[in-house]
Structures are given as C-alpha cells and as structure tokens.
XYZ file of C-alpha atoms in Angstrom:
391
model
C -26.766 34.200 -17.821
C -26.890 33.379 -14.238
C -24.721 30.417 -13.537
C -25.872 27.790 -11.376
C -23.869 25.341 -9.198
C -23.462 21.634 -10.113
C -24.395 20.327 -6.952
C -22.830 16.492 -7.037
C -19.654 17.770 -8.905
C -19.742 20.053 -5.509
C -19.839 17.246 -3.318
C -17.586 15.327 -5.666
C -14.420 17.834 -5.840
C -14.425 17.924 -1.883
C -14.963 13.619 -0.933
C -12.020 13.507 -4.196
C -9.310 16.112 -2.265
C -10.151 14.555 1.142
C -9.445 10.969 -0.786
C -5.492 12.498 -1.605
C -5.724 12.952 2.260
C -6.099 9.383 2.636
C -3.997 7.896 0.138
C -1.167 9.508 1.332
C -2.219 9.710 5.378
C -2.164 5.652 4.260
C 0.983 5.800 3.196
C 2.871 6.916 6.694
C 2.284 3.026 7.496
C 4.055 1.265 4.744
C 6.797 4.091 3.480
C 10.375 2.592 4.542
C 12.087 5.373 4.715
C 12.339 8.663 7.048
C 10.343 11.215 5.187
C 7.005 8.763 6.136
C 5.901 8.940 2.710
C 6.154 5.714 0.523
C 9.037 6.478 -1.574
C 11.031 3.804 -3.830
C 10.259 0.852 -1.154
C 8.307 -0.254 0.991
C 7.415 -2.587 4.241
C 4.708 -3.199 6.379
C 4.567 -3.736 10.008
C 2.207 -6.684 10.547
C -1.160 -7.304 9.563
C -3.134 -4.742 10.854
C -1.032 -1.733 8.980
C -1.498 -4.709 5.518
C -5.413 -5.054 5.735
C -6.031 -1.613 7.095
C -3.284 0.767 4.270
C -4.907 -1.976 1.580
C -8.217 -0.630 2.663
C -8.326 2.624 2.863
C -5.510 3.548 0.710
C -6.688 1.009 -2.558
C -9.624 0.281 -1.762
C -11.554 3.726 -0.025
C -9.007 6.333 -1.915
C -7.573 5.062 -4.840
C -9.907 6.560 -7.322
C -9.291 9.900 -6.483
C -7.308 11.340 -9.237
C -9.509 9.769 -12.049
C -11.843 11.358 -10.154
C -10.466 14.672 -10.123
C -9.537 14.362 -13.814
C -13.667 13.285 -14.547
C -14.652 16.240 -12.998
C -12.256 18.605 -14.928
C -13.368 17.307 -18.123
C -16.837 17.469 -17.449
C -16.966 20.754 -16.613
C -14.669 21.750 -19.396
C -15.403 19.681 -22.531
C -16.050 20.420 -25.119
C -15.351 24.749 -24.963
C -17.677 27.096 -25.958
C -18.224 27.149 -29.875
C -16.292 30.852 -30.256
C -13.653 30.178 -27.596
C -9.969 29.568 -29.215
C -7.468 27.510 -27.863
C -5.225 31.534 -26.965
C -8.215 32.123 -24.846
C -8.590 28.823 -23.477
C -5.162 28.390 -22.093
C -4.945 31.680 -20.907
C -8.240 31.403 -18.370
C -6.983 27.663 -17.499
C -3.501 28.071 -16.935
C -4.269 31.404 -15.204
C -5.846 29.238 -12.160
C -3.974 26.801 -12.053
C -0.216 27.885 -12.689
C 0.581 30.839 -10.353
C -0.738 28.637 -7.286
C 1.467 26.330 -8.371
C 4.391 27.783 -8.684
C 3.740 29.891 -5.890
C 3.206 26.473 -3.350
C 6.331 24.478 -5.257
C 8.227 28.007 -4.238
C 7.395 27.433 -0.850
C 8.500 23.352 -0.559
C 11.430 24.049 -1.491
C 12.142 26.351 0.679
C 9.708 26.360 4.162
C 10.554 22.696 5.834
C 14.244 24.142 6.200
C 12.186 25.962 9.450
C 12.622 23.060 11.048
C 14.737 21.186 9.788
C 12.665 19.008 7.106
C 15.760 19.111 4.379
C 19.132 20.297 3.671
C 19.947 23.194 2.038
C 21.673 21.412 -0.420
C 18.087 19.860 -0.870
C 17.019 23.132 -1.237
C 18.492 24.428 -3.366
C 18.704 21.727 -6.030
C 15.289 21.587 -5.652
C 15.071 25.394 -6.372
C 17.038 24.996 -9.172
C 15.044 22.591 -10.689
C 11.614 24.280 -10.425
C 11.274 24.608 -14.221
C 11.872 21.124 -15.260
C 9.691 19.206 -12.147
C 8.099 19.488 -8.885
C 10.508 19.458 -5.608
C 10.988 16.853 -3.482
C 9.289 17.661 -0.657
C 5.803 18.171 -2.700
C 5.624 15.025 -4.660
C 1.570 15.039 -4.710
C 1.972 18.209 -7.369
C 3.235 15.022 -9.984
C -0.374 15.367 -10.122
C -0.224 19.385 -11.744
C 1.798 17.697 -14.446
C -1.064 15.626 -16.238
C -3.211 18.009 -15.431
C -1.725 20.306 -17.553
C -1.558 18.105 -19.859
C -5.187 17.379 -20.273
C -5.482 21.266 -20.461
C -3.567 21.385 -23.610
C -5.164 18.700 -25.112
C -8.528 20.022 -25.079
C -9.154 22.402 -27.461
C -7.279 19.493 -29.606
C -10.216 17.058 -29.022
C -13.038 19.238 -28.591
C -14.351 19.669 -32.381
C -14.028 15.512 -32.594
C -15.958 15.925 -29.987
C -18.785 18.258 -30.933
C -19.149 15.600 -33.649
C -18.611 12.347 -32.803
C -21.411 9.729 -31.859
C -22.294 8.219 -29.372
C -20.835 4.818 -30.919
C -17.869 6.979 -32.100
C -16.697 7.963 -28.065
C -17.809 4.437 -27.489
C -15.430 2.936 -29.654
C -12.690 4.826 -28.242
C -13.764 4.418 -24.623
C -13.537 0.846 -25.611
C -9.849 0.674 -26.582
C -8.790 2.813 -23.840
C -10.520 0.576 -21.527
C -8.278 -2.261 -23.412
C -5.336 -0.201 -22.762
C -5.927 0.153 -19.093
C -4.849 -3.559 -18.737
C -0.966 -3.050 -19.970
C 0.547 -2.332 -16.717
C -0.537 -5.333 -15.897
C 1.122 -6.938 -19.270
C 4.203 -5.005 -18.487
C 4.772 -6.448 -14.926
C 3.595 -9.944 -15.789
C 4.197 -11.151 -19.646
C 6.901 -8.366 -21.221
C 7.953 -4.722 -20.226
C 8.042 -4.085 -24.061
C 4.323 -4.414 -26.290
C 3.233 -3.634 -29.417
C 6.353 -1.704 -30.363
C 7.932 -0.424 -27.243
C 11.529 -1.150 -27.171
C 14.824 0.852 -25.680
C 14.544 3.331 -28.377
C 10.864 3.570 -28.439
C 8.295 4.270 -25.644
C 5.269 4.879 -27.931
C 3.824 2.237 -28.436
C 0.536 1.122 -31.524
C -2.249 1.983 -28.143
C -0.199 5.442 -27.423
C -2.820 7.562 -27.648
C -5.767 6.037 -26.631
C -3.790 5.367 -23.246
C -3.296 7.625 -20.398
C -5.975 10.714 -18.915
C -6.815 11.412 -21.669
C -9.628 8.112 -21.613
C -10.983 9.576 -18.672
C -11.918 13.049 -20.666
C -13.749 11.412 -23.183
C -15.282 9.702 -20.914
C -16.431 11.982 -18.922
C -18.228 13.666 -21.993
C -19.877 10.334 -22.669
C -21.572 10.310 -19.262
C -22.606 14.003 -19.282
C -23.882 13.618 -22.957
C -24.753 10.157 -23.321
C -25.694 8.320 -20.855
C -28.870 8.934 -20.359
C -29.555 5.903 -17.373
C -32.053 6.027 -14.584
C -31.506 6.831 -10.934
C -31.972 3.456 -10.188
C -29.339 1.937 -13.162
C -27.196 4.457 -12.275
C -27.248 3.367 -9.173
C -26.665 -0.726 -8.730
C -24.362 -0.281 -11.847
C -22.673 2.558 -9.958
C -22.551 0.683 -6.873
C -20.969 -2.963 -8.333
C -18.676 -1.154 -10.500
C -17.300 0.536 -7.703
C -17.259 -2.149 -5.290
C -15.482 -4.676 -8.080
C -12.828 -2.251 -8.614
C -12.124 -1.057 -5.074
C -12.502 -4.846 -3.727
C -9.391 -5.996 -6.642
C -6.920 -2.674 -5.452
C -7.339 -3.449 -2.237
C -6.679 -7.650 -2.903
C -4.175 -6.733 -5.105
C -2.167 -4.707 -2.366
C -2.951 -7.396 0.337
C -1.818 -9.984 -1.512
C 1.827 -8.892 -2.618
C 2.261 -7.453 0.931
C 3.720 -9.558 3.517
C 4.432 -8.151 6.882
C 8.356 -7.158 8.499
C 9.618 -7.919 4.038
C 11.001 -4.971 1.998
C 9.326 -4.780 -0.926
C 9.990 -2.645 -3.983
C 7.134 -0.019 -4.036
C 5.542 -0.462 -7.485
C 6.005 -4.192 -6.725
C 3.482 -3.308 -3.908
C 1.337 -1.648 -5.359
C 1.156 -3.040 -9.047
C -2.236 -2.450 -9.630
C -2.391 0.870 -8.395
C -1.625 2.625 -10.839
C -4.535 5.307 -11.973
C -5.280 4.209 -16.046
C -5.464 0.185 -14.492
C -8.823 -1.911 -15.238
C -9.953 -1.928 -11.759
C -9.501 1.551 -11.100
C -11.245 2.735 -13.976
C -13.885 0.314 -12.980
C -13.975 1.724 -9.664
C -14.241 5.410 -10.827
C -16.036 5.125 -13.253
C -18.630 3.540 -10.290
C -18.578 6.123 -7.611
C -18.877 9.252 -10.467
C -22.299 7.330 -11.574
C -23.051 7.663 -7.532
C -22.541 10.517 -7.294
C -24.769 11.673 -10.120
C -27.180 10.231 -8.505
C -27.727 13.219 -6.314
C -30.698 14.634 -6.219
C -30.517 18.643 -4.391
C -31.085 21.364 -6.049
C -29.212 23.209 -4.555
C -25.421 22.998 -2.683
C -25.304 23.576 0.903
C -23.639 26.579 1.700
C -21.283 24.801 4.116
C -20.097 21.821 1.002
C -19.958 24.894 -1.753
C -17.487 26.542 0.341
C -15.402 23.661 0.914
C -15.643 22.802 -2.604
C -14.665 26.233 -3.517
C -11.905 25.439 -1.133
C -10.256 22.229 -2.265
C -7.057 23.314 -4.908
C -6.428 25.033 -1.926
C -6.640 22.363 0.405
C -4.776 20.178 -2.193
C -2.111 22.632 -2.378
C -0.899 22.731 0.994
C -2.013 19.339 2.956
C 1.688 17.921 3.130
C 2.950 20.726 4.938
C 0.320 19.844 7.282
C 0.278 15.920 7.157
C 3.755 15.142 8.092
C 3.288 16.943 11.707
C 0.223 15.132 12.708
C 1.063 11.702 11.160
C 4.073 11.989 13.111
C 2.195 12.922 16.355
C -0.179 10.047 15.988
C 1.997 8.160 15.024
C 4.593 8.437 18.455
C 7.406 7.322 16.594
C 6.048 3.340 16.334
C 3.666 2.774 13.523
C 3.000 -0.702 15.231
C 1.279 0.548 18.275
C 0.316 4.570 17.346
C -1.665 6.727 19.687
C -4.524 5.043 17.655
C -5.468 1.807 16.504
C -4.613 2.011 12.630
C -8.411 1.596 11.699
C -8.822 5.088 13.706
C -5.308 6.377 13.135
C -5.487 6.437 9.271
C -8.946 8.697 8.909
C -7.953 10.565 11.843
C -4.936 12.113 10.495
C -6.983 12.542 6.911
C -9.783 14.519 9.084
C -7.395 16.509 11.066
C -5.122 17.244 8.120
C -8.121 18.353 6.386
C -10.005 20.344 9.153
C -6.001 22.406 9.184
C -6.169 22.939 5.606
C -9.285 23.779 5.317
C -9.151 26.596 7.975
C -5.972 27.511 5.969
C -7.087 27.899 2.982
C -10.408 30.278 4.386
C -8.082 32.417 5.972
C -6.221 33.095 3.021
C -9.496 33.576 0.835
C -10.119 36.952 2.721
C -6.763 38.062 1.273
C -6.758 40.346 -1.537
C -5.407 38.079 -4.526
C -5.808 35.217 -2.706
C -6.349 33.278 -5.884
C -3.013 33.772 -7.053
C -1.799 31.488 -4.386
C -5.047 29.174 -3.359
C -7.265 29.083 -6.603
C -9.887 30.958 -7.600
C -12.241 29.844 -4.960
C -15.893 31.447 -5.730
C -16.441 29.824 -9.384
C -14.850 26.191 -9.783
C -18.185 24.787 -9.912
C -20.120 27.396 -11.894
C -18.990 26.646 -15.401
C -22.512 25.644 -16.882
C -25.586 25.360 -16.220
C -27.282 21.802 -15.705
C -30.592 21.426 -18.019
C -29.094 23.267 -20.682
C -28.099 21.485 -23.885
C -24.536 21.175 -25.009
C -24.281 24.285 -27.250
C -26.006 26.365 -24.418
C -24.301 24.891 -21.568
C -20.980 25.891 -23.027
C -21.928 29.518 -22.949
C -21.656 30.079 -19.443
C -18.194 29.153 -19.723
C-alpha cells in the first residue's frame, strides 16, 4: 500500500519545532543566571521584556510540547491489530533512542570546546547519562515523557479500539479536571487527594499527564466529525482563550527588577494545565483545517528534519542569542519584539541547514532521526483499522 503524507501534520511538526526554539529564545530575556536560559530563578529587566516574553513564550509557543504529543498519538494510536508490543517498541525506540543518546554525549562534551562547561561538569554529566539528560541539554527532558507515551501505547491501544465516543469523552473529561491540579497545588495545598510525603500517587494520578493528550488525539482523529467552519471557529476561540490566559499569568507574576523563583513566575505554564490544554486543542483544530491535497516539497523536507533540528538547536541558539543580546537584555541589537523571533529564526535556519547536510550521510537516521517516513504512517481517508495497516 502506498503511504501518503498527512498534509496538516507536516505543517504542524515543523511549526511545533519552531515553537520550541521560540520558547528558548525568549528565556534569554528572563533568566537570572549566566547560562542565558531560565534556571531556578528569573528576573525581568523592564516592562518591555515582561510583555514580549509573556507574549512569545507563553502566548505563542507554550503549546509546542503538547502538540508533539498529540502528533505522535495521532499517527500511532491505536497500534496495528497484528503488531506485538515488542515489535512496536523496537520500531519506535530505534527511531528515537540512537539520536537521543548521541546528542546526550555531544552535549556532555562539545561545550568544552568553547569553555561552555568545566571538565568536572562534563565528566559528571557523562556519568549521569543512564539516569537523566546532561546539564547543557535541558531540552532533552522532553524525550522521557515521549518514551513514556511510547511505552503506554501498546497498553492503551486495545481499550481505544473498543472504547465508544462516550467512553473517551469521560476519560478526557477527567483528564481536563486534572489540569487544574497544578493551580490547586499552588493556591490551595501541595498535597491533594491522598498525596503526602510518603505517597505521590493521588486519586487522579492515572488520568493525569500526557496520556490525556494521547486519548484526545485519538478522539479527534476518530470521533470529531465537525465541519470546517466549526473547527475553524472553535479552534480559534480555544487557542485565543488559552493563549491569552497563559500570557497574562506570566505578566501578572513578573515584576521588573525583582528576582523570583521560576516556578512561581511560570505558575500557569506547565504543559498539563487547563489553559495550555485549551490552547493546544484549539491550534490543533486550526491545523486540521488545512485543505491542501499535497504537502509542498519544502514543507515536507523541513518536517522530516524537525527531530534533528530539535535535538541540536541549543548548540546554535546560545551563540546567536549572545550576539543579538550583546551583553544587555534591556538594549539588544534590535528591539526585543524583533530580537526574540530573530534569534528563533536564525537558530532554525542554522539547524535546518546542518540537518540537511547530515541527512546525506549514510546512517544519518541514527543521528538526526528518520527523515523520510515520519509523516506517512497512515493514509488519510481510510478507516481506523485500514489506516493502521500502513503503520
């Protein structure tokens, strides 16, 4: 069976990748330590930085991680009926683990070349690789939730094959409720519904986290048969509502010139909060409204290289941001409303060019990921059972 590209997924994958870079470009304007990115503490230099960081990082790009989760689930869930758990794991993890491991090693040693880390830090990072990401590659935290999604897909797939629309709505409803728990933790109590110092697993533990996005993706793909206009209107309203709250939440807590703990500043920026869920649902619906029959070649190539772009982007972003900021976040080379997207665009272009060159090298899929079949996992227009045969 000939595999066809899913056009809106092609667009969505590279846009989500760019959003990740936009997030990290923004962090250079409120991080309070020498790394440039936001660490444990933050400080906003002035009102301009306060607004534009809130706008770009919170309002425009905070949905990036949930979008990646939804895209993965949209393409992979449920599994093919004849696929075993071991086969699924082998196929999925061979696509992400070799590049992940290679870049973890790169981030553990390469910054030594420009004195970006000490030899002690490098050795310690390398020793800890079996347990967590390197200190210079904070963006690789995402790989661990992605691994968890892959691990649970064979478990939840049989249920999704049998679940009714109502069943999935019940699950999504409980998941949506859990997205207010971060707010309750902050404003009501750090321990809720059974949580205490000897138990972190609350009553809603198994309905919370990224598994909710997995079920939501399946629901949208199989059960959401809205018209084009309804998707467009509901999508726009949902995204604007969620993004507006996300923007406001940062602006409200951020006081220029005052050092604040980063979790307190980003109190509504967790990826499983109600506002981010609302914005993610909205923008995903908007992308499903793309009605092209064929992905433009340039879009397809960028989408196929997006994993490599994501893996390497911090190697370029730091030097580019340092050049544009020019030692003063209050007065960069260009105004901040242009500086943040400029850092992101230049970083994206450099990573795209590097990934494209690497893609010509035999075996490059083990460095930058598979770059010719990621958006062709099922053919649109087929039934759920038929489409899974293309996986």
